[in-house]
Structures are given as C-alpha cells and as structure tokens.
Amino acid sequence: MQSPSPNKNHATLILQSALLCFFVFNSCSKSQSTPPAKYDGFVYANHPVDSDTIIIEAFFDPVCPDSRDAWPPLKQALQHYGPHVSLIVHLLPLPYHDNAYATSRALHIVNRTNSSATFCLLEWVFKQQEKFYNAPTQNMTRTAVVKEIVKFAAEGIGNSYSSALESGFSDRSTDLLTRVSFKFSATRGVYATPTFFVNGFSLAGAGSPLDYNGWRKVIDPLLSEKGKKREVPVHLFL
C-alpha cells in the first residue's frame, strides 16, 4: 500500500519508506554477512516446483488494505492454474502502519509452529484488519497491542495456538525472522505493498491490487509459450 494520505504526505511517506529500505539494504550488506538458514517467505499450498513452474512472489503487509484486496483474485488465479504456478508470500511491514510489524511477527510465529495454519491466519487478519489500523490502537501500549493480537489470532485459528503465540513474542528468533523479511524486501527494492514478481521479474503497478483478469493476462501467455516450446519437433535439434 502507498499511504492513503493527501498527495504531499503521500509522497513524503513513500520517500521515507524508500530511504528506510535504502539504509536497511546498506546495513544488511555490512552487518548480515551470513545468509538466513532458509529462503524467506511462506509457500502457498506446497505445490511441487520444477523448471516449468511459474513462480509468483507477493510482498504483503498484513494491515495494508491493498494487500487485503489483492489476495482474493490472486488466490482465485492460483486455484485456476493449480500446480503450474507456485506462490511465495513475503511480508513487508510498512513503517507507517503502526501494527504491521507485530502482525507480521505473529504470522512468523504461527508458520514456525504449523505452516499449514499460516494462510488461515493471514486471511483472518485481512478479514478484520481494521482492528489493527493506527487510529483504533493509538492509545494502546505495545504490550496491550501484542496481547490483543495473540487473542485475536487464537480466535481465528484455534486456542491451541495461544501459548505458542505468547511465548513466540518473547522469543528473539521470531523477531529476527520478521526482520529478515523486511530486509529481504529491501534487497529486492520493494517499497510498497502489494508488489508482485513473476519468475523473478517485477510487475508494474506496485502498491495496487491486481484483479483476476490481470493475472490471467500475465500467466496465460507464459503457459502458452511453454506449450509452444514443448511442441518444437525433436529433429530441429538433430
């Protein structure tokens, strides 16, 4: 999302985000010489991936309205294409969303506990994300917000996750996972949500949702091209 403020404030916030990403990128290159243990992101549906799979990477902020609006058409496209397409979701908690980092951390905690529940929680947050907008929580302490997120998440995916969420927010490793996600976004030059990459190349329109027809226009030609390559007669290579 690119901040819904008036034009001047909007430009200022975008500039601040870009500068923040720049400084994070530089600090990454100096202070984090060791790569993370695994590639950043949450894999959707765990489809097998091979050289023919079209890989979509989506950068979302859990409390960004545009990220929320981008998810249903993307999910519909994934269901349409099945194993031909694989999705990895990266979290970019935008600095002008007060509770983006804490909600992102909750997703990392749940993903580490049970990865099959990650997208259930993401959809639950999207469904009621207004609870964690800036205004409703402006008079709450950070501790109170975290407690509310733990309670809210447990209501959405099951009370059995309450203890994991509570302890997870006291575990430095989940903080580091959330930081890695932010730094990863910075290294890819991402400054707005949603942002999409297909097979490593960014799509135009960063910060705006892409509808189902838009996804069809992106993916159909790629599948068609793959089909043409399969149909090339073998004797041409002899």
CSV table of C-alpha atoms in Angstrom, one decimal:
chain,number,residue,atom,x,y,z
A,1,MET,CA,0.0,0.0,0.0
A,2,GLN,CA,1.2,3.5,-0.7
A,3,SER,CA,-0.2,5.7,2.1
A,4,PRO,CA,-3.7,7.0,1.6
A,5,SER,CA,-2.7,10.5,2.7
A,6,PRO,CA,-3.1,13.6,0.6
A,7,ASN,CA,-0.6,14.0,-2.2
A,8,LYS,CA,2.1,15.8,-0.3
A,9,ASN,CA,2.0,13.5,2.7
A,10,HIS,CA,1.7,10.5,0.3
A,11,ALA,CA,4.9,11.5,-1.5
A,12,THR,CA,6.7,12.1,1.9
A,13,LEU,CA,5.7,8.7,3.2
A,14,ILE,CA,6.9,6.9,0.1
A,15,LEU,CA,10.2,8.8,0.2
A,16,GLN,CA,10.6,7.8,3.9
A,17,SER,CA,9.9,4.2,3.0
A,18,ALA,CA,12.4,4.3,0.1
A,19,LEU,CA,15.1,5.9,2.3
A,20,LEU,CA,14.4,3.4,5.1
A,21,CYS,CA,14.8,0.5,2.6
A,22,PHE,CA,18.0,2.0,1.3
A,23,PHE,CA,19.5,2.3,4.8
A,24,VAL,CA,18.4,-1.2,5.7
A,25,PHE,CA,19.9,-2.6,2.5
A,26,ASN,CA,23.2,-1.0,3.3
A,27,SER,CA,23.1,-2.2,6.9
A,28,CYS,CA,22.3,-5.7,5.6
A,29,SER,CA,25.3,-5.8,3.4
A,30,LYS,CA,27.6,-4.7,6.3
A,31,SER,CA,26.1,-6.4,9.3
A,32,GLN,CA,24.4,-9.5,8.0
A,33,SER,CA,27.1,-11.3,6.0
A,34,THR,CA,25.6,-14.7,6.8
A,35,PRO,CA,22.5,-15.6,4.8
A,36,PRO,CA,19.4,-16.8,6.6
A,37,ALA,CA,19.0,-20.6,7.1
A,38,LYS,CA,16.2,-20.7,4.6
A,39,TYR,CA,14.7,-18.6,1.8
A,40,ASP,CA,12.4,-16.0,3.1
A,41,GLY,CA,8.6,-16.4,2.7
A,42,PHE,CA,5.6,-18.5,3.1
A,43,VAL,CA,4.9,-21.1,0.4
A,44,TYR,CA,1.2,-21.5,-0.5
A,45,ALA,CA,-0.2,-25.0,-0.9
A,46,ASN,CA,3.2,-26.6,-1.2
A,47,HIS,CA,2.9,-27.5,-4.9
A,48,PRO,CA,5.9,-29.3,-6.3
A,49,VAL,CA,8.2,-26.9,-8.2
A,50,ASP,CA,10.3,-27.8,-11.3
A,51,SER,CA,11.9,-25.9,-14.1
A,52,ASP,CA,8.5,-25.4,-15.8
A,53,THR,CA,6.7,-23.9,-12.7
A,54,ILE,CA,5.8,-20.3,-12.9
A,55,ILE,CA,6.8,-18.7,-9.6
A,56,ILE,CA,4.9,-15.8,-8.1
A,57,GLU,CA,6.4,-13.8,-5.2
A,58,ALA,CA,4.0,-11.5,-3.4
A,59,PHE,CA,5.0,-8.8,-0.9
A,60,PHE,CA,2.2,-8.1,1.5
A,61,ASP,CA,1.7,-6.0,4.6
A,62,PRO,CA,-0.9,-7.7,6.9
A,63,VAL,CA,-2.6,-4.5,7.7
A,64,CYS,CA,-2.5,-2.9,4.3
A,65,PRO,CA,-5.9,-2.6,2.6
A,66,ASP,CA,-4.4,-3.0,-0.9
A,67,SER,CA,-2.7,-6.2,0.2
A,68,ARG,CA,-6.0,-7.5,1.6
A,69,ASP,CA,-7.8,-6.6,-1.7
A,70,ALA,CA,-5.1,-8.3,-3.8
A,71,TRP,CA,-5.3,-11.6,-2.0
A,72,PRO,CA,-8.8,-13.0,-3.3
A,73,PRO,CA,-8.0,-12.6,-7.0
A,74,LEU,CA,-4.5,-14.0,-6.6
A,75,LYS,CA,-5.9,-16.9,-4.7
A,76,GLN,CA,-8.5,-17.5,-7.4
A,77,ALA,CA,-5.7,-17.5,-10.0
A,78,LEU,CA,-3.7,-20.0,-8.0
A,79,GLN,CA,-6.7,-22.3,-7.8
A,80,HIS,CA,-7.3,-21.9,-11.6
A,81,TYR,CA,-3.7,-22.8,-12.6
A,82,GLY,CA,-3.1,-25.4,-9.9
A,83,PRO,CA,0.4,-27.0,-10.0
A,84,HIS,CA,1.5,-24.9,-12.9
A,85,VAL,CA,2.0,-21.9,-10.6
A,86,SER,CA,3.7,-21.6,-7.2
A,87,LEU,CA,3.4,-18.7,-4.7
A,88,ILE,CA,5.7,-17.4,-2.1
A,89,VAL,CA,4.4,-14.6,0.2
A,90,HIS,CA,6.9,-12.2,1.7
A,91,LEU,CA,6.0,-9.8,4.5
A,92,LEU,CA,6.9,-6.2,4.3
A,93,PRO,CA,5.7,-4.4,7.4
A,94,LEU,CA,5.4,-0.8,6.2
A,95,PRO,CA,6.7,1.8,8.7
A,96,TYR,CA,3.6,4.0,8.6
A,97,HIS,CA,1.4,1.1,9.7
A,98,ASP,CA,1.9,1.0,13.4
A,99,ASN,CA,1.0,-2.6,13.9
A,100,ALA,CA,2.4,-4.1,10.7
A,101,TYR,CA,5.5,-5.5,12.4
A,102,ALA,CA,3.7,-7.2,15.3
A,103,THR,CA,1.1,-8.8,13.0
A,104,SER,CA,3.9,-9.9,10.7
A,105,ARG,CA,5.7,-11.4,13.6
A,106,ALA,CA,2.5,-13.3,14.7
A,107,LEU,CA,2.4,-14.9,11.2
A,108,HIS,CA,6.1,-16.0,11.5
A,109,ILE,CA,5.3,-17.5,14.9
A,110,VAL,CA,2.4,-19.5,13.6
A,111,ASN,CA,4.3,-20.5,10.5
A,112,ARG,CA,7.1,-21.9,12.6
A,113,THR,CA,4.5,-23.7,14.8
A,114,ASN,CA,2.4,-25.1,12.0
A,115,SER,CA,2.9,-23.9,8.4
A,116,SER,CA,-0.5,-25.2,7.3
A,117,ALA,CA,-2.1,-22.6,9.5
A,118,THR,CA,-0.2,-19.6,8.1
A,119,PHE,CA,-2.5,-18.6,5.3
A,120,CYS,CA,-5.5,-19.2,7.6
A,121,LEU,CA,-4.2,-16.6,9.9
A,122,LEU,CA,-3.3,-14.2,7.0
A,123,GLU,CA,-6.9,-14.4,5.8
A,124,TRP,CA,-8.2,-13.9,9.3
A,125,VAL,CA,-6.1,-10.8,9.7
A,126,PHE,CA,-7.2,-9.5,6.3
A,127,LYS,CA,-10.8,-10.1,7.1
A,128,GLN,CA,-10.7,-7.9,10.2
A,129,GLN,CA,-7.5,-5.8,9.7
A,130,GLU,CA,-9.4,-2.6,10.7
A,131,LYS,CA,-8.9,-3.7,14.3
A,132,PHE,CA,-5.2,-3.0,14.0
A,133,TYR,CA,-5.2,0.2,12.0
A,134,ASN,CA,-3.4,3.1,13.5
A,135,ALA,CA,-6.4,5.0,14.9
A,136,PRO,CA,-8.0,2.2,16.9
A,137,THR,CA,-4.8,1.4,18.7
A,138,GLN,CA,-3.2,4.8,19.1
A,139,ASN,CA,-3.8,4.9,22.8
A,140,MET,CA,-2.7,1.4,23.5
A,141,THR,CA,0.7,0.3,24.7
A,142,ARG,CA,2.8,-2.0,22.6
A,143,THR,CA,2.3,-4.8,25.2
A,144,ALA,CA,-1.5,-4.3,25.1
A,145,VAL,CA,-1.5,-4.5,21.3
A,146,VAL,CA,0.6,-7.7,21.3
A,147,LYS,CA,-1.9,-9.2,23.8
A,148,GLU,CA,-4.8,-8.2,21.6
A,149,ILE,CA,-3.0,-9.8,18.5
A,150,VAL,CA,-2.4,-13.0,20.4
A,151,LYS,CA,-6.1,-13.2,21.5
A,152,PHE,CA,-7.3,-12.2,18.0
A,153,ALA,CA,-5.1,-14.8,16.3
A,154,ALA,CA,-6.2,-17.6,18.6
A,155,GLU,CA,-9.8,-16.8,17.9
A,156,GLY,CA,-9.1,-17.2,14.2
A,157,ILE,CA,-7.0,-20.3,14.0
A,158,GLY,CA,-7.7,-22.0,17.4
A,159,ASN,CA,-7.0,-21.6,21.1
A,160,SER,CA,-4.3,-24.3,20.9
A,161,TYR,CA,-2.0,-21.6,19.4
A,162,SER,CA,-2.3,-19.2,22.3
A,163,SER,CA,0.7,-20.5,24.2
A,164,ALA,CA,2.9,-20.6,21.1
A,165,LEU,CA,1.9,-17.1,20.2
A,166,GLU,CA,2.5,-15.8,23.7
A,167,SER,CA,5.9,-17.4,24.0
A,168,GLY,CA,6.8,-16.5,20.4
A,169,PHE,CA,6.6,-12.8,21.1
A,170,SER,CA,9.2,-13.3,23.8
A,171,ASP,CA,11.5,-15.3,21.5
A,172,ARG,CA,14.1,-13.3,19.8
A,173,SER,CA,14.3,-15.7,16.9
A,174,THR,CA,10.8,-14.7,15.7
A,175,ASP,CA,11.9,-11.1,15.9
A,176,LEU,CA,14.8,-12.0,13.7
A,177,LEU,CA,12.6,-13.8,11.2
A,178,THR,CA,10.5,-10.8,10.9
A,179,ARG,CA,13.5,-8.5,10.4
A,180,VAL,CA,14.8,-10.9,7.7
A,181,SER,CA,11.6,-10.5,5.8
A,182,PHE,CA,11.8,-6.7,6.0
A,183,LYS,CA,15.5,-6.8,4.9
A,184,PHE,CA,14.7,-9.3,2.1
A,185,SER,CA,12.1,-6.8,0.7
A,186,ALA,CA,14.7,-4.1,0.8
A,187,THR,CA,17.2,-6.1,-1.1
A,188,ARG,CA,14.6,-6.6,-3.8
A,189,GLY,CA,13.9,-2.9,-4.0
A,190,VAL,CA,10.3,-3.3,-2.7
A,191,TYR,CA,8.9,-0.2,-1.0
A,192,ALA,CA,5.1,-0.7,-1.4
A,193,THR,CA,2.5,-3.4,-0.9
A,194,PRO,CA,1.3,-5.3,-2.7
A,195,THR,CA,4.2,-5.8,-5.0
A,196,PHE,CA,4.5,-8.9,-7.3
A,197,PHE,CA,7.3,-10.7,-9.0
A,198,VAL,CA,6.8,-13.4,-11.6
A,199,ASN,CA,9.7,-15.6,-12.4
A,200,GLY,CA,12.0,-13.1,-10.8
A,201,PHE,CA,10.7,-10.0,-12.7
A,202,SER,CA,8.6,-7.3,-11.0
A,203,LEU,CA,5.2,-6.5,-12.4
A,204,ALA,CA,4.1,-2.9,-13.0
A,205,GLY,CA,1.7,-1.2,-10.5
A,206,ALA,CA,3.5,-1.7,-7.2
A,207,GLY,CA,1.2,-0.7,-4.4
A,208,SER,CA,-2.0,-1.6,-6.2
A,209,PRO,CA,-4.0,-4.9,-6.3
A,210,LEU,CA,-4.1,-7.0,-9.5
A,211,ASP,CA,-7.5,-8.5,-10.3
A,212,TYR,CA,-8.2,-12.0,-11.6
A,213,ASN,CA,-8.3,-10.9,-15.3
A,214,GLY,CA,-5.0,-9.2,-14.8
A,215,TRP,CA,-3.4,-12.4,-13.5
A,216,ARG,CA,-4.8,-14.3,-16.5
A,217,LYS,CA,-3.2,-11.7,-18.8
A,218,VAL,CA,0.1,-12.3,-17.1
A,219,ILE,CA,0.1,-16.1,-16.7
A,220,ASP,CA,-1.7,-17.3,-19.8
A,221,PRO,CA,0.9,-16.1,-22.3
A,222,LEU,CA,3.7,-17.7,-20.2
A,223,LEU,CA,1.9,-21.1,-20.2
A,224,SER,CA,1.2,-20.7,-23.9
A,225,GLU,CA,4.9,-20.0,-24.6
A,226,LYS,CA,5.9,-23.1,-22.6
A,227,GLY,CA,3.4,-25.2,-24.7
A,228,LYS,CA,5.0,-23.9,-27.9
A,229,LYS,CA,8.4,-24.9,-26.7
A,230,ARG,CA,7.2,-28.5,-26.0
A,231,GLU,CA,5.8,-28.7,-29.5
A,232,VAL,CA,9.1,-28.0,-31.3
A,233,PRO,CA,9.9,-31.1,-33.4
A,234,VAL,CA,12.8,-33.0,-32.0
A,235,HIS,CA,14.5,-33.2,-35.4
A,236,LEU,CA,15.2,-29.5,-35.3
A,237,PHE,CA,17.8,-30.1,-32.7
A,238,LEU,CA,19.4,-33.0,-34.5
